[in-house]
Short mmCIF file of C-alpha atoms in Angstrom, two decimals:
data_model
loop_
_atom_site.label_atom_id
_atom_site.label_comp_id
_atom_site.label_asym_id
_atom_site.label_seq_id
_atom_site.Cartn_x
_atom_site.Cartn_y
_atom_site.Cartn_z
CA SER A 210 -0.61 47.26 22.10
CA THR A 211 0.87 44.77 24.55
CA ARG A 212 0.10 41.90 22.21
CA TYR A 213 2.90 40.10 20.46
CA THR A 214 0.59 39.17 17.61
CA GLU A 215 -2.51 41.05 16.57
CA VAL A 216 -5.31 38.69 15.67
CA THR A 217 -5.89 39.59 12.04
CA ASP A 218 -8.30 38.01 9.58
CA ASP A 219 -5.57 35.95 7.95
CA LEU A 220 -4.92 34.10 11.22
CA TYR A 221 -8.31 32.39 11.16
CA TYR A 222 -8.76 28.91 9.78
CA LYS A 223 -11.72 28.09 7.59
CA GLY A 224 -14.48 27.58 10.13
CA GLY A 225 -13.55 30.70 12.09
CA TYR A 226 -11.18 29.29 14.65
CA LEU A 227 -7.64 30.39 15.54
CA ALA A 228 -6.02 27.18 16.73
CA THR A 229 -6.57 23.61 17.86
CA LEU A 230 -5.76 22.76 21.47
CA LYS A 231 -4.83 19.16 22.28
CA ILE A 232 -4.24 17.74 25.75
CA PRO A 233 -3.71 13.97 25.44
CA ALA A 234 -3.66 13.34 29.22
CA ILE A 235 -7.36 14.25 29.41
CA GLY A 236 -8.29 13.12 25.89
CA LEU A 237 -9.02 16.67 24.75
CA THR A 238 -9.01 18.13 21.25
CA VAL A 239 -10.88 21.45 20.97
CA LYS A 240 -10.90 24.37 18.56
CA VAL A 241 -9.97 27.79 19.96
CA TYR A 242 -12.04 30.82 18.94
CA GLU A 243 -11.41 34.52 19.53
CA GLY A 244 -13.07 35.89 22.67
CA THR A 245 -14.30 34.47 25.98
CA ASP A 246 -17.98 35.39 26.01
CA SER A 247 -20.63 32.72 26.56
CA LYS A 248 -21.49 32.48 22.85
CA THR A 249 -17.84 31.78 22.00
CA LEU A 250 -17.37 29.27 24.82
CA ALA A 251 -20.47 27.43 23.61
CA ARG A 252 -18.49 26.68 20.39
CA GLY A 253 -15.22 25.61 21.98
CA ALA A 254 -12.34 27.15 23.90
CA GLY A 255 -11.94 30.93 23.87
CA HIS A 256 -8.81 33.05 23.43
CA PHE A 257 -8.51 36.05 25.78
CA GLU A 258 -8.49 38.94 23.31
CA ASP A 259 -5.74 40.97 24.98
CA THR A 260 -3.23 38.12 25.09
CA SER A 261 -0.81 36.87 22.47
CA ILE A 262 -1.74 34.22 19.94
CA TRP A 263 1.76 32.89 19.28
CA ARG A 264 4.70 34.41 21.23
CA GLY A 265 4.67 35.21 24.93
CA ASN A 266 1.63 34.31 27.01
CA ILE A 267 -1.40 32.86 25.24
CA ALA A 268 -4.44 32.73 27.55
CA VAL A 269 -7.39 30.45 26.87
CA ALA A 270 -10.63 29.62 28.72
CA ALA A 271 -13.27 26.92 28.36
CA HIS A 272 -16.28 25.55 30.22
CA ASN A 273 -15.95 22.65 32.63
CA ARG A 274 -19.64 21.65 32.65
CA GLY A 275 -22.96 22.61 31.13
CA VAL A 276 -23.09 23.24 27.38
CA ASN A 277 -19.71 21.54 26.99
CA ASN A 278 -17.00 20.45 29.38
CA HIS A 279 -13.81 20.83 27.38
CA PHE A 280 -11.89 21.85 30.52
CA GLY A 281 -13.85 19.59 32.88
CA ARG A 282 -10.71 17.66 33.78
CA LEU A 283 -8.20 20.51 33.40
CA HIS A 284 -7.43 20.46 37.13
CA THR A 285 -6.33 16.79 36.92
CA LEU A 286 -3.34 17.64 34.73
CA GLU A 287 0.06 16.89 36.19
CA ILE A 288 3.42 18.63 35.95
CA GLY A 289 5.05 17.60 32.67
CA ASP A 290 1.80 16.76 30.85
CA LYS A 291 1.89 17.80 27.21
CA VAL A 292 -0.30 20.53 25.72
CA THR A 293 -0.24 21.27 21.98
CA LEU A 294 -1.61 24.45 20.41
CA THR A 295 -1.85 23.76 16.67
CA THR A 296 1.83 22.96 15.97
CA ARG A 297 3.53 24.07 19.18
CA THR A 298 4.05 21.87 22.21
CA TYR A 299 4.09 22.98 25.84
CA LYS A 300 4.63 21.18 29.15
CA VAL A 301 2.49 21.82 32.24
CA ILE A 302 4.43 23.56 35.03
CA SER A 303 1.60 24.50 37.41
CA VAL A 304 -1.99 23.68 38.30
CA GLU A 305 -3.51 26.00 40.87
CA LYS A 306 -6.79 27.33 42.18
CA VAL A 307 -6.96 31.14 42.02
CA ASN A 308 -9.54 33.78 42.85
CA GLU A 309 -11.71 34.79 39.88
CA ASN A 310 -10.29 38.31 40.16
CA ASP A 311 -6.71 37.10 39.76
CA THR A 312 -5.90 38.15 36.21
CA SER A 313 -2.12 37.73 36.55
CA GLY A 314 -2.32 34.84 34.08
CA LEU A 315 -3.30 37.30 31.36
CA ASN A 316 -0.12 39.37 31.64
CA PRO A 317 2.45 39.30 28.81
CA THR A 318 5.46 37.08 29.53
CA SER A 319 8.96 37.00 28.10
CA ASN A 320 8.80 33.21 27.78
CA ASP A 321 6.37 31.41 25.48
CA GLN A 322 3.57 29.80 27.47
CA ILE A 323 -0.11 28.98 27.47
CA THR A 324 -2.32 29.81 30.45
CA MET A 325 -5.65 27.95 30.65
CA TYR A 326 -8.59 28.92 32.85
CA THR A 327 -11.85 27.26 33.81
CA CYS A 328 -14.35 27.54 36.64
CA VAL A 329 -14.06 25.47 39.81
CA ARG A 330 -17.17 23.34 40.25
CA ASN A 331 -19.43 24.74 42.99
CA GLN A 332 -16.93 27.50 43.83
CA ARG A 333 -18.19 30.58 42.02
CA ASP A 334 -15.30 32.79 43.20
CA ASN A 335 -12.50 30.51 42.07
CA ARG A 336 -10.87 29.41 38.83
CA TRP A 337 -8.48 26.63 37.90
CA LYS A 338 -5.38 28.10 36.29
CA VAL A 339 -2.99 25.80 34.44
CA VAL A 340 0.26 27.09 32.97
CA ALA A 341 2.33 25.20 30.40
CA VAL A 342 5.61 26.44 28.91
CA ALA A 343 6.91 25.90 25.41
CA ASN A 344 9.48 23.14 25.00
#
């Protein structure tokens, strides 16, 4: 497996989530659940199953409108903005619009980072991709 950390039952918090994602710049606190299907994203943010959950690259997705809009303002983040995943803090290094087929943000990395994805409003073929690296 390319994962640094297998998601095992003992990693889940009571309530079935894996982590809490906080982004103060956009006033966001959301629980992160395993998987990125529509049922999962209706509950909160979703963790891409084939990515790490602690070391390396952790990839997360959430809706930006509709049922919930956790990542509705993701694209307004600025370089240096703080992102916290449970107890670990990251700083935003890039905010970019990518094609929906660009899965490079799901690849394992040697550095510890979090990659966040959401749809681009009214642009079905594009996604916002925000990368933040561990301090």
